[in-house]
XYZ file of C-alpha atoms in Angstrom:
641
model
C -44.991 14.720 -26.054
C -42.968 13.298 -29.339
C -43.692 10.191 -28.344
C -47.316 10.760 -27.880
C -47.380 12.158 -31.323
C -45.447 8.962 -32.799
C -42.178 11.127 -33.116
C -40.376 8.041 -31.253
C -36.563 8.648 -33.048
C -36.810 12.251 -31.801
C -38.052 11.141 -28.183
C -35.168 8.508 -28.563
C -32.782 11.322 -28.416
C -34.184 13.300 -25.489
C -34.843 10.050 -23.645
C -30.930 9.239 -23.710
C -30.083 12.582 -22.755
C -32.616 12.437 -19.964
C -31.068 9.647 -18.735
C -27.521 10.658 -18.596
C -28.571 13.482 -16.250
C -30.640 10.874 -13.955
C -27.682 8.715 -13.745
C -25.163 11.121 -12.771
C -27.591 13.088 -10.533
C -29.416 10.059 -9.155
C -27.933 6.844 -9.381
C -28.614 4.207 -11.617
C -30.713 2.484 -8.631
C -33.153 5.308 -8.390
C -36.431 4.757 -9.182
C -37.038 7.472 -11.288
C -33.665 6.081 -13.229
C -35.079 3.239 -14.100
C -38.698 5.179 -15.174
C -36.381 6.987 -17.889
C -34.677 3.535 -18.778
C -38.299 1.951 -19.218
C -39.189 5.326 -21.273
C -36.228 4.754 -23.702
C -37.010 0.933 -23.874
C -40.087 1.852 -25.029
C -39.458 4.598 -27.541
C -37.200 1.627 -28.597
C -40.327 -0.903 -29.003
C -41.957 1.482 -31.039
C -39.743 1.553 -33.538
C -38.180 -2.075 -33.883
C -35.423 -2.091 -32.253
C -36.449 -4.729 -30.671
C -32.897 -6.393 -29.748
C -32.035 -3.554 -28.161
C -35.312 -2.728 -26.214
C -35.284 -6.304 -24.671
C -31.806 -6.046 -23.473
C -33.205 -2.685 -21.545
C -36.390 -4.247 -20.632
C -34.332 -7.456 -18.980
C -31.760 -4.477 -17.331
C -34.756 -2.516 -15.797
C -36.239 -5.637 -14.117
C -33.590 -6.856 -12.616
C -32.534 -3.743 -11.024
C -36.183 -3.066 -9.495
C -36.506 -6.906 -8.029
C -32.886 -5.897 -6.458
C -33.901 -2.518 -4.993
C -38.103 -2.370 -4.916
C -38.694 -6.005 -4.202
C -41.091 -8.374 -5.919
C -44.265 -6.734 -5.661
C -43.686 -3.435 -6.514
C -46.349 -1.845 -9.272
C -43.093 -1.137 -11.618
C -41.921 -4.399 -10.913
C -45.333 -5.430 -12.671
C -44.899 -2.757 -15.100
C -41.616 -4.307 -16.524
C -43.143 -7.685 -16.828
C -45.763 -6.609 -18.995
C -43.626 -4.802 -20.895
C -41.129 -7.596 -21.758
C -44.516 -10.000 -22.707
C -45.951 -6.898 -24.844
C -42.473 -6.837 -26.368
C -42.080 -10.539 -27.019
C -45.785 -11.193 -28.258
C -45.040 -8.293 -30.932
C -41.888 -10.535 -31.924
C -43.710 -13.754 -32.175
C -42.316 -15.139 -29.107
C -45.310 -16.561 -27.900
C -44.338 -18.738 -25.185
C -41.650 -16.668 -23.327
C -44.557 -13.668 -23.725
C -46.982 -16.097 -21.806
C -44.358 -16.823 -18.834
C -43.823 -13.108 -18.209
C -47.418 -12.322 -18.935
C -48.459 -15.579 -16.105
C -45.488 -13.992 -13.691
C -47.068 -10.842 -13.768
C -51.242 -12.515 -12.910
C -49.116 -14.619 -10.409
C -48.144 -11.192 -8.564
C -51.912 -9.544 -8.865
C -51.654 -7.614 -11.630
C -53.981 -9.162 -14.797
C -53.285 -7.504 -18.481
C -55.347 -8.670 -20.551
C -53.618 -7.235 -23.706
C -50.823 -9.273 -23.409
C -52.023 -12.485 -21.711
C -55.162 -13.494 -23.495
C -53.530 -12.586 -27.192
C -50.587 -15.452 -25.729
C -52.791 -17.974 -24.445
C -54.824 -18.231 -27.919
C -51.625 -18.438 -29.954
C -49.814 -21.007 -27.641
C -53.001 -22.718 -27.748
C -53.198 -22.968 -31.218
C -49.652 -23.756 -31.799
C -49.359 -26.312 -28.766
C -53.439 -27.916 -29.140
C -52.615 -27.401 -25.221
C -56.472 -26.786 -23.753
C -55.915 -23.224 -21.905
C -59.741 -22.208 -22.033
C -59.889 -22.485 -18.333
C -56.596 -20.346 -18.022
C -57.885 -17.716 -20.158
C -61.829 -18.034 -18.061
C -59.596 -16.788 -15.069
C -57.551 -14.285 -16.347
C -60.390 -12.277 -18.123
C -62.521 -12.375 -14.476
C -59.611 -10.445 -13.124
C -59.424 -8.324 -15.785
C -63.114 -7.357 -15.155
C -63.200 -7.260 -11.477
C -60.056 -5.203 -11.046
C -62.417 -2.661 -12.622
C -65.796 -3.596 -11.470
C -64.021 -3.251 -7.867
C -63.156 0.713 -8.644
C -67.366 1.477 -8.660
C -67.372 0.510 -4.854
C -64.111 1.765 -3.511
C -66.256 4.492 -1.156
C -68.178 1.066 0.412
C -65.231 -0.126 2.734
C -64.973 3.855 3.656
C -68.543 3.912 5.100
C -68.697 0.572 6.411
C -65.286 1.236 8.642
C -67.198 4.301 10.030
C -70.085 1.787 12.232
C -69.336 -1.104 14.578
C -68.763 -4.480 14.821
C -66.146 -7.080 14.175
C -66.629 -6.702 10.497
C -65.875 -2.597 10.695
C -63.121 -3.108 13.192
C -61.188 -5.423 10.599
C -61.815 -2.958 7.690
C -60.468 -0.135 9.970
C -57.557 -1.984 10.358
C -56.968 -3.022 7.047
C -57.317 0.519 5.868
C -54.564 1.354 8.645
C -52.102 -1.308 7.570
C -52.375 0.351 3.428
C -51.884 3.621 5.011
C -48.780 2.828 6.541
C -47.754 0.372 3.238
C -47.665 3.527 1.297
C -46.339 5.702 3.928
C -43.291 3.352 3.912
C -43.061 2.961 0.202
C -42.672 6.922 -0.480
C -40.135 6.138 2.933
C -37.803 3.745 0.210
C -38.008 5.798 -2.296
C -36.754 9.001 -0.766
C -34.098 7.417 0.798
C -33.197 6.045 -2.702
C -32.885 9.706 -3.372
C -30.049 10.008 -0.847
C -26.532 10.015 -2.067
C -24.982 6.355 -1.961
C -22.167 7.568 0.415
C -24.678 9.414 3.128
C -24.248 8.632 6.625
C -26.038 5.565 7.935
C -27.728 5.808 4.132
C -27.599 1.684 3.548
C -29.122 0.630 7.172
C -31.936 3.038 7.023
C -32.977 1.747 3.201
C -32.716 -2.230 5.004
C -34.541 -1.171 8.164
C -37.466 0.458 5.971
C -37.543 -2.189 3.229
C -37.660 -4.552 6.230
C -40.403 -3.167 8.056
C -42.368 -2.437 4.835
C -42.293 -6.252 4.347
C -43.362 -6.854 7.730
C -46.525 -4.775 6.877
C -47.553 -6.635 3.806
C -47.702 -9.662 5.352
C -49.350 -8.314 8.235
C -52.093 -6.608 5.769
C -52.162 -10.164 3.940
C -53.021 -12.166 7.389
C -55.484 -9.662 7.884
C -57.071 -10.192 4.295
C -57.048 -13.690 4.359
C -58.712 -13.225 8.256
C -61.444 -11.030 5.983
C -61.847 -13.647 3.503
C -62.631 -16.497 5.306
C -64.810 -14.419 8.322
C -66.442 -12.495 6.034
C -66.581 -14.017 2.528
C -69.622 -11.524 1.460
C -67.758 -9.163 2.068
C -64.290 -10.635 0.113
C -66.340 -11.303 -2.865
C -67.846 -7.670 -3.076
C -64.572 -5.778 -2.748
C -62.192 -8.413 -3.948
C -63.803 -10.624 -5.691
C -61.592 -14.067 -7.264
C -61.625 -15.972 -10.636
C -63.972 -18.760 -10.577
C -62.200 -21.955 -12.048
C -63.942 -23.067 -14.598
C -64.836 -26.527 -13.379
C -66.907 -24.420 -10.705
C -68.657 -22.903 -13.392
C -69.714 -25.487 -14.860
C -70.748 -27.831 -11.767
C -73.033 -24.706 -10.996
C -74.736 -24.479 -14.048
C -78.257 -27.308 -14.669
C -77.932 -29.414 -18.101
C -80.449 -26.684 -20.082
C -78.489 -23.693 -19.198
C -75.303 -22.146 -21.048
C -73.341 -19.375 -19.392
C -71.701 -16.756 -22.071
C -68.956 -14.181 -21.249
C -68.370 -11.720 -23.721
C -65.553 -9.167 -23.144
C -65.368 -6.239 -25.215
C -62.864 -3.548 -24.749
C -62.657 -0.737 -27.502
C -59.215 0.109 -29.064
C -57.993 -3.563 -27.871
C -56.523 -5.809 -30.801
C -59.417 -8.532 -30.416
C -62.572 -9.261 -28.267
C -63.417 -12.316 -26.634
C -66.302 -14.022 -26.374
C -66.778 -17.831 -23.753
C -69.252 -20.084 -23.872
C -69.696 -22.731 -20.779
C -71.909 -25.799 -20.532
C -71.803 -28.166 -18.207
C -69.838 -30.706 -20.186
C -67.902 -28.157 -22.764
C -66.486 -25.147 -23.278
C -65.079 -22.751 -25.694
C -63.291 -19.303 -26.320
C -62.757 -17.479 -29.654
C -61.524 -14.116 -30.314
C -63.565 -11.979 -32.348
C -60.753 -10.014 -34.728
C -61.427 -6.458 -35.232
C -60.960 -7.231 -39.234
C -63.883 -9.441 -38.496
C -66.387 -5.817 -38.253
C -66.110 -3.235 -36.114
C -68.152 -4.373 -33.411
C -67.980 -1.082 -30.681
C -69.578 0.989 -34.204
C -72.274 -1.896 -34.596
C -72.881 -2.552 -31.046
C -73.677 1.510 -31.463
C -75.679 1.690 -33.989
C -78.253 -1.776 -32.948
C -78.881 0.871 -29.542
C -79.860 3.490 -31.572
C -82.524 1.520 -33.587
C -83.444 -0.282 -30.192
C -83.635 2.352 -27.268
C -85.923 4.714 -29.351
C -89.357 4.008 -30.698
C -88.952 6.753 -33.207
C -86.279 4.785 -34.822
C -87.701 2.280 -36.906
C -86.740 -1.090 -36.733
C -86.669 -1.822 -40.011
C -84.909 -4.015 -42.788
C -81.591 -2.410 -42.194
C -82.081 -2.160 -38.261
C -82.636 -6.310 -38.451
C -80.105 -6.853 -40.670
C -77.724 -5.020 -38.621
C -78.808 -7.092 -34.973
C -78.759 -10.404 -36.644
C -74.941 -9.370 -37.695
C -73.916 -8.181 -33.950
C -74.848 -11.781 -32.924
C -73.050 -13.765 -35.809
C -70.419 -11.898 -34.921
C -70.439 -12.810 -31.374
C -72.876 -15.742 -30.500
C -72.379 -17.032 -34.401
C -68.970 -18.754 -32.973
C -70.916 -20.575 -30.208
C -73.946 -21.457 -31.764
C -73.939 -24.882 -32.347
C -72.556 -25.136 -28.549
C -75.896 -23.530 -27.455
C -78.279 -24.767 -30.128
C -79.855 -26.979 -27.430
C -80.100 -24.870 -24.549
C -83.131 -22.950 -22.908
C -81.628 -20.350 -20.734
C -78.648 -18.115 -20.983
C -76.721 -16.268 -18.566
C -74.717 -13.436 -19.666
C -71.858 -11.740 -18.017
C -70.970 -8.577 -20.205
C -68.257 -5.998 -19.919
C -67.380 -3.255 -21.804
C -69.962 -2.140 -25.038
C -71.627 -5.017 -24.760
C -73.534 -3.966 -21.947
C -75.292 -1.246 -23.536
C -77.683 -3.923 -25.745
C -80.151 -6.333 -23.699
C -79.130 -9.627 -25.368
C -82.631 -10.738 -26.114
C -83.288 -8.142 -28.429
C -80.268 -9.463 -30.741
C -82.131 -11.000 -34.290
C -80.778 -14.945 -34.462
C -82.031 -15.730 -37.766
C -81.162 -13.786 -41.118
C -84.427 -11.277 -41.520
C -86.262 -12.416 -44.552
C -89.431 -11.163 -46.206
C -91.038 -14.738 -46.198
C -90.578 -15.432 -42.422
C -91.295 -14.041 -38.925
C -88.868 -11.892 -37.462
C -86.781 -13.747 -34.380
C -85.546 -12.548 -31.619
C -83.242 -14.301 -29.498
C -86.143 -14.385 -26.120
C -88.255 -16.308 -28.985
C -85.481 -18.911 -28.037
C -83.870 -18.310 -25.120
C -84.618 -17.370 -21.339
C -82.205 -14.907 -20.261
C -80.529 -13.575 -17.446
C -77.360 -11.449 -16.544
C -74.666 -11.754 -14.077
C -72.441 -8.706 -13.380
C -69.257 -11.399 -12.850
C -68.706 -15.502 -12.894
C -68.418 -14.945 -9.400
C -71.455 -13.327 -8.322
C -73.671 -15.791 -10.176
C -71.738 -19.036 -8.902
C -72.200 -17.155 -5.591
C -75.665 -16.612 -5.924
C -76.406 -20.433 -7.124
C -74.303 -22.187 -4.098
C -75.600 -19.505 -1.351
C -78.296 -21.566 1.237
C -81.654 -19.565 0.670
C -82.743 -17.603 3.288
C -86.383 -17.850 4.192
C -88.927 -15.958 2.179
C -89.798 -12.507 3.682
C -93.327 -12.110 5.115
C -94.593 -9.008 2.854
C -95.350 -9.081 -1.069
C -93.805 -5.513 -1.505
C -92.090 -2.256 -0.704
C -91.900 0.117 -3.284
C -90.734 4.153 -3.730
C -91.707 6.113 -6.688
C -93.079 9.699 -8.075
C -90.257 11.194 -5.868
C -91.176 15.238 -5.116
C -87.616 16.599 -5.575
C -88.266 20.211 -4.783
C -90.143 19.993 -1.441
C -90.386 23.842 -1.594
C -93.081 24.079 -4.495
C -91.194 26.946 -5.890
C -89.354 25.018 -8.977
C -90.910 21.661 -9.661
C -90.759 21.183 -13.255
C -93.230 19.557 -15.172
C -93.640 15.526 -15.132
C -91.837 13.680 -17.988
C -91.551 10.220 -19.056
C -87.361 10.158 -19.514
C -86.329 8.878 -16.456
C -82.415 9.831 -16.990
C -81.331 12.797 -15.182
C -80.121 16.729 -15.729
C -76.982 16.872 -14.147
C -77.878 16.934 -10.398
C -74.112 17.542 -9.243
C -71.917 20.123 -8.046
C -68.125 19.692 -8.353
C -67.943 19.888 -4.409
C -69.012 15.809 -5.180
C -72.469 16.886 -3.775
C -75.478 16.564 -5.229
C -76.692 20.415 -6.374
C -80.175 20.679 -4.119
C -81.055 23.346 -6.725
C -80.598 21.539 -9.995
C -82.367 18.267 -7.672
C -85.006 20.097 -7.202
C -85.372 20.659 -10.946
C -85.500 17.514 -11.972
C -89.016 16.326 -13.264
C -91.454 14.667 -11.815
C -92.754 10.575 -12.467
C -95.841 11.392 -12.196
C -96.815 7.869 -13.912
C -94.972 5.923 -11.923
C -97.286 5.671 -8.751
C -99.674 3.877 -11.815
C -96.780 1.533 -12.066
C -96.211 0.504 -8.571
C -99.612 0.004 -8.033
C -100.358 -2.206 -10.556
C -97.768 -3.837 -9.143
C -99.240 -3.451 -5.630
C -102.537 -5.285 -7.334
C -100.440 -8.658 -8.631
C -98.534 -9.103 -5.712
C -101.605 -8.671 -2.910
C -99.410 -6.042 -1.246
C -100.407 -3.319 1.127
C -101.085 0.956 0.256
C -98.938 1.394 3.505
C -95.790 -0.304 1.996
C -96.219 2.242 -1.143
C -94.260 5.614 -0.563
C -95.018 8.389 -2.931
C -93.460 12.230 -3.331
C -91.595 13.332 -0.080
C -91.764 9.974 1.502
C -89.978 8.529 -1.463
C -86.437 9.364 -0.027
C -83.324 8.394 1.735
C -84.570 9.179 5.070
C -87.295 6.902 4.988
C -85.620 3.900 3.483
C -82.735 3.832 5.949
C -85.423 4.705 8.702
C -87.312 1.332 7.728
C -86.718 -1.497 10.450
C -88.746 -3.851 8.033
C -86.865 -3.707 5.095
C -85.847 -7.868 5.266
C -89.581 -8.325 5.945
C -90.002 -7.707 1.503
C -90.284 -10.008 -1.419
C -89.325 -7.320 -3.435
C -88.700 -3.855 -3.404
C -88.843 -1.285 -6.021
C -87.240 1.516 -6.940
C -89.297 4.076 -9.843
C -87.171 7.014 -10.101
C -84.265 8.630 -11.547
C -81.046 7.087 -12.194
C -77.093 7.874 -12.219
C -74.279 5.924 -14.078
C -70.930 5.296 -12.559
C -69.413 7.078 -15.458
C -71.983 9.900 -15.533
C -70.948 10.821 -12.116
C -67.400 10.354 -12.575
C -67.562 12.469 -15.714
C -69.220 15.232 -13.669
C -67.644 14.955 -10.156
C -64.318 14.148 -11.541
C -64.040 12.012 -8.470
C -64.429 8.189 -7.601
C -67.486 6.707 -9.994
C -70.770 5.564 -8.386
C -73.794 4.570 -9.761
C -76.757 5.322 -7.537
C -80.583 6.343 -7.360
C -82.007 10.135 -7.144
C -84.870 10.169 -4.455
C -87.004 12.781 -3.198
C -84.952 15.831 -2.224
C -84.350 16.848 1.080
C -84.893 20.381 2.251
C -81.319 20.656 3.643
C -78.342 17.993 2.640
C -76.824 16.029 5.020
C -74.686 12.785 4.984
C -78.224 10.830 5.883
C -79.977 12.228 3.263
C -78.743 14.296 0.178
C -81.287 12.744 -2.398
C -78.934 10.732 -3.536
C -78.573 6.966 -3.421
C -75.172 5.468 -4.064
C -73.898 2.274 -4.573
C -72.087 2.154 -0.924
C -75.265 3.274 0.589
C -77.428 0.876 -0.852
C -74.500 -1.810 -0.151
C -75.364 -1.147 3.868
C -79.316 -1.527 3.640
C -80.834 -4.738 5.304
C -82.586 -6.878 2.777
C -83.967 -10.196 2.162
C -85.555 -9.850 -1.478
C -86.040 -11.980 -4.168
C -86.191 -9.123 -6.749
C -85.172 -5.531 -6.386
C -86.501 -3.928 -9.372
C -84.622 -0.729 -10.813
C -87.287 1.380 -12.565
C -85.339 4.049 -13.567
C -82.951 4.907 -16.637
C -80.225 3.325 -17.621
C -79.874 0.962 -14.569
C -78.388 -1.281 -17.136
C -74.973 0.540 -18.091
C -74.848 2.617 -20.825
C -74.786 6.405 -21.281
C -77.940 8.157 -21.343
C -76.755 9.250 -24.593
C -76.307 5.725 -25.840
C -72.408 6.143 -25.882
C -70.654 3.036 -25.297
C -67.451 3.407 -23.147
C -66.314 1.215 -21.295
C -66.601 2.936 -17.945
C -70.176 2.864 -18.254
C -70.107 -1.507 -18.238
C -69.727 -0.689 -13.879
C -72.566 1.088 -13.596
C -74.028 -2.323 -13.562
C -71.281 -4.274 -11.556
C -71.538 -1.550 -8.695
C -75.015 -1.380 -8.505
C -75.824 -4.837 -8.470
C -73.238 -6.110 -6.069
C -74.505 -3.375 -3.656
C -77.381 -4.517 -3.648
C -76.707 -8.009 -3.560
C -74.447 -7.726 -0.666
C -77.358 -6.095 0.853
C -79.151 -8.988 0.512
C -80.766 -9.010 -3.081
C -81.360 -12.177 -4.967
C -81.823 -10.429 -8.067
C -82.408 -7.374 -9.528
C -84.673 -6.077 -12.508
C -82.824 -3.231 -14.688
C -83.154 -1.323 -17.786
C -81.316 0.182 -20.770
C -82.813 2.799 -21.480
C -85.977 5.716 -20.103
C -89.153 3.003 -20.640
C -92.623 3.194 -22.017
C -94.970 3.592 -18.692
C -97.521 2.012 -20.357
C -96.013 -1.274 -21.705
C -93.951 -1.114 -18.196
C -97.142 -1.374 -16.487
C -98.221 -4.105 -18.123
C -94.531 -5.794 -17.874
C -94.768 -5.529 -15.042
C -97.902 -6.957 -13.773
C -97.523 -9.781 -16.187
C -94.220 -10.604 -14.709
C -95.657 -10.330 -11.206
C -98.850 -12.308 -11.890
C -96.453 -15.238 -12.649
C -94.087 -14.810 -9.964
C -96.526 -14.884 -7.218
C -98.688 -17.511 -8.679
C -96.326 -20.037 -10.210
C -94.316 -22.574 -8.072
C -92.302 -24.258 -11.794
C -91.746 -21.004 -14.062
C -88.209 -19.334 -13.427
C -87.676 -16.176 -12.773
C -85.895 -16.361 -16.287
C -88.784 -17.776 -18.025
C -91.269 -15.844 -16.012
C -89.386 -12.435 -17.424
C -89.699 -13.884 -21.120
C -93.344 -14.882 -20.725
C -94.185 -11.139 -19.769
C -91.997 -9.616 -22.875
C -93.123 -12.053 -25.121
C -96.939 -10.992 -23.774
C -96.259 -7.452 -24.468
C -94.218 -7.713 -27.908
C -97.065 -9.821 -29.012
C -99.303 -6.722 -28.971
C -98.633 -4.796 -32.099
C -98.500 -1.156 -31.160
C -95.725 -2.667 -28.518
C -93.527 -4.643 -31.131
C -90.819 -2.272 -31.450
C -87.511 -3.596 -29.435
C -87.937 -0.599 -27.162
C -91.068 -1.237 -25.236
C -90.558 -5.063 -24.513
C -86.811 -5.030 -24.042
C -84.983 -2.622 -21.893
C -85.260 -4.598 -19.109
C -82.829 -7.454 -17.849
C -82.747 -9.782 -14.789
C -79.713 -9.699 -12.849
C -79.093 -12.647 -10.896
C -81.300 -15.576 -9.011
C -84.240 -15.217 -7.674
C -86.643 -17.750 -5.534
């Protein structure tokens, strides 16, 4: 508590004292020992001492290789404490080796070991770009991996060789932890117990033994089932991959913002350079500006005025302004985005300084632009063989009837965010489902659609068809070009904040009269992971699909929202997906839409990139639709055909 309140000579005192009792009570091998040693180092850190604080650092490692082994988590823990410690002492090099021992061992921090690579780079002209390309992919999927930890549950559950494997995997972590709390209770025992030193060999023994047994079995995963791998434990892409995947016009940009980090990052690839820069926090405060540009863009009521432009054409100086020269000559960009960033759609960033005397510009007046929820994913996506095109223009679900007992439908309305549909059993509440209101304009939508693609009425399902039971009851869902989705939607981090339990994004469909595990009216991300498609575009048309809080906030729990939902689906069998920021316009949607679709099923040269930017630039171009917040909510995630 005094050290949480910055009272670190006071916690000094009680850390020492601590420890005395642990040692004589415990041991000085004990686990929880060496917790109150790390405590003290750090109370240490925090106030200089830094002499001292290494010596303890340096102690507590070497007594948790000796008794935990190498891969323990607090084994991990103590090597990014030592490089935390020796970056804040300018020692950038010896930070970087204990910062690379700890990436070597699985466990990325990307506080200590980006901050090192850009000083040893600067100091040594030593070209770590790639380095630092790798270690800020695992930084992102370590978390991006958290939205779809239920998948694996529900896919052990079925049959097959792949569900057999998972089981088993699943098994072997059971009994890794089983036999880890095993150590450390005998640990606990006093050093002179009978038969004390054979059990903690026989146990540390057979704990190794399961490791390796659970990293044969991984490995066995990976190369039988690399879909699978790259959805639940997905690797760095080098960056020489990177850039053979990407064509001579295209640029790929990685922007990594964390708030209350020292410095945000920003990567920019081509296919014959690259280039990484830190964006300082003195620089602006980029998590307040990335704020306020949503405000003026998600609302139509806020006008996007002088201030408004000025403000967008300052979020990208401050992060594409680095890079711009680099991508200057480029006509397509693909974006991967974590943290705040992923709350703006970059093509509604201003790219040259508003000015009275000259058109306003946008950065989709220059660019084609798509996202990619990690380096991996779109590398994936590029090198994948295509499958062959799917028989049917479309299958689409919208105007979902969530009470299907007429007694407390709500009005329709054109927000297509949610009231908080959950109860705190991790359930969706059928009640507060059923109160949700209607999208009345959305069968509009999907028709239009319908109309552009040449698709059938019978592949259209409306109110209380539009649900779970349905979908998973389809045996032609491969048989689509693309399927759409026009109804509510959930972010990982508004569920998480509700259900207090594991985050997943998902979809609300039409409710059922009684929940069960088929259908609750509720979508998720490992549910929609296990569906059978073969789409070119699954298109999200629902609220924040994108990322971001319905309230605009921009934490950063909200950037997997994305991630989870679009690997599901891709994993599924998506080629891309269409997504927005924020509750749309059904009007200028409609015509979005239909523009986009015109082009898609007619051209045989246009990108779906380009095709995308067309239809936006079509609808901004219309003046009661030039406002940010009609043409842009909506991103492309991925590749499509």
């Amino acid at each position: 508590s005094l050290a949480d309140q910055g009272y670190y000579a006071e916690a000094e005192i009680l850390y020492r004292k601590a420890l005395e009792n642990m040692e004589r009570v415990l041991g000085t091998e004990h686990p929880n020992t060496l917790t109150g040693l790390n405590n003290l180092a750090r109370s240490l850190d925090e106030q200089g001492k830094y002499a001292e604080s290494e010596a303890l650092h340096r102690e507590v490692l070497e007594i948790r290789e000796l008794v935990l082994g190498p891969e323990h988590p607090d084994i991990l823990q103590s090597l990014h404490n030592l490089a935390w410690l020796l970056l804040n002492v300018d020692r950038h090099g010896e930070a970087l080796e204990f910062a690379r021992l700890a990436s070597a061992a699985g466990s990325v921090d990307r506080e200590t070991h980006l901050p090192a690579l850009l000083v040893v780079q600067g100091e040594s002209g030593d070209d770590l770009v790639g380095e630092a390309f790798e270690v800020v992919q695992a930084t992102q999927s370590s978390q991006a991996g958290d939205a779809l930890n239920q998948f694996s549950a529900r896919l052990a559950s079925g049959s097959g060789a792949l569900a057999r494997l998972v089981r088993q995997e699943q098994d072997l972590s059971n009994q890794v932890a089983a036999y880890d709390k095993a150590v450390l209770d005998v640990l606990s025992e006093p050093a002179d117990a009978p038969g004390v030193e054979e059990r903690k060999t026989n146990l540390r023994n057979r704990l190794t033994e399961l490791k390796a047994e659970r990293e044969a079995l991984q490995k066995q995963l990976d190369e039988q089932f690399p879909d699978y791998a790259n959805l639940v434990r997905p690797k760095p892409v080098e960056l020489v991959e990177a850039q053979r995947t990407l064509g001579p016009e295209e640029a790929l940009i990685l922007i990594d913002t964390i708030p209350g980090e020292e410095a945000d990052y920003i990567w920019a690839v081509t296919k014959d350079e690259a280039r990484w820069l830190a964006i300082e926090p003195e620089a602006t405060d980029l998590d307040k500006l990335i704020y306020v540009v949503r405000q003026h863009v998600q609302s139509a009521k806020s006008s996007f005025g002088t201030l408004a432009q000025q403000e967008a054409y300052e979020l990208y100086q401050t992060t594409l302004g680095g890079v711009a020269d680099l991508i200057s000559d480029k006509s397509h960009l693909i974006f991967v985005l974590n943290g705040p960033m992923t709350a703006i759609p970059p093509r509604a960033l201003v790219v040259k300084e508003p000015s009275r005397s000259t058109a306003l510009e946008f950065l989709i007046d220059r660019y084609a632009v798509t996202v990619a929820p990690s380096v991996r994913s779109f590398v994936g996506l590029r090198n994948e063989d295509k499958l062959d095109s799917a028989s049917k223009p479309l299958l689409a679900f919208a105007d979902p009837l969530y009470d299907p007992t007429g007694t407390v439908q709500v009005a329709n309305a054109i927000s297509r965010g949610f009231d908080d549909i959950f109860s705190y059993s991790g359930k969706p509440d059928l009640n507060v489902l059923r109160a949700q209101p209607r999208l009345i304009e959305t069968q509009a939508e999907v028709e239009a659609v319908r109309k552009a693609l040449g698709g059938s009425d019978d592949d259209i399902y409306l109110r209380s068809e539009a649900s779970e039971t349905t979908l998973k009851g389809l045996t032609d869902l491969a048989d689509h070009r693309v399927v759409y989705f026009a109804t509510h939607g959930v972010t990982a981090a508004q569920s998480a904040n509700r259900l207090k339990i594991n985050a997943e994004p998902g979809l609300v469909m039409a409710g059922p009269m009684e929940a069960t595990e088929l259908d609750d009216g509720f979508l998720t991300a490992s549910e929609a992971a296990l569906l059978d498609l073969n789409a070119d575009w699954v298109v999200l048309s629902a609220c924040n699909t994108a990322a971001a809080s319905t309230d605009g906030s921009v934490v950063r729990g909200d950037a997997e929202a994305l991630s989870g939902l679009a690997r599901s689906f891709f994993f599924a069998g998506a080629r891309s997906l269409l997504v927005s920021h924020w509750a749309v316009n059904s009007e200028a949607t409609v015509d979005l839409m239909t523009a986009l679709f015109d082009q898609y099923d007619d051209g045989q040269t246009v990108t779906g990139a380009e095709a995308l930017r067309v239809a936006m630039l079509e609808v901004k171009g219309k003046r009661k639709w030039s406002h940010p917040f009609y043409w842009a909510p909506f991103i492309l995630v991925g590749q499509p055909n």
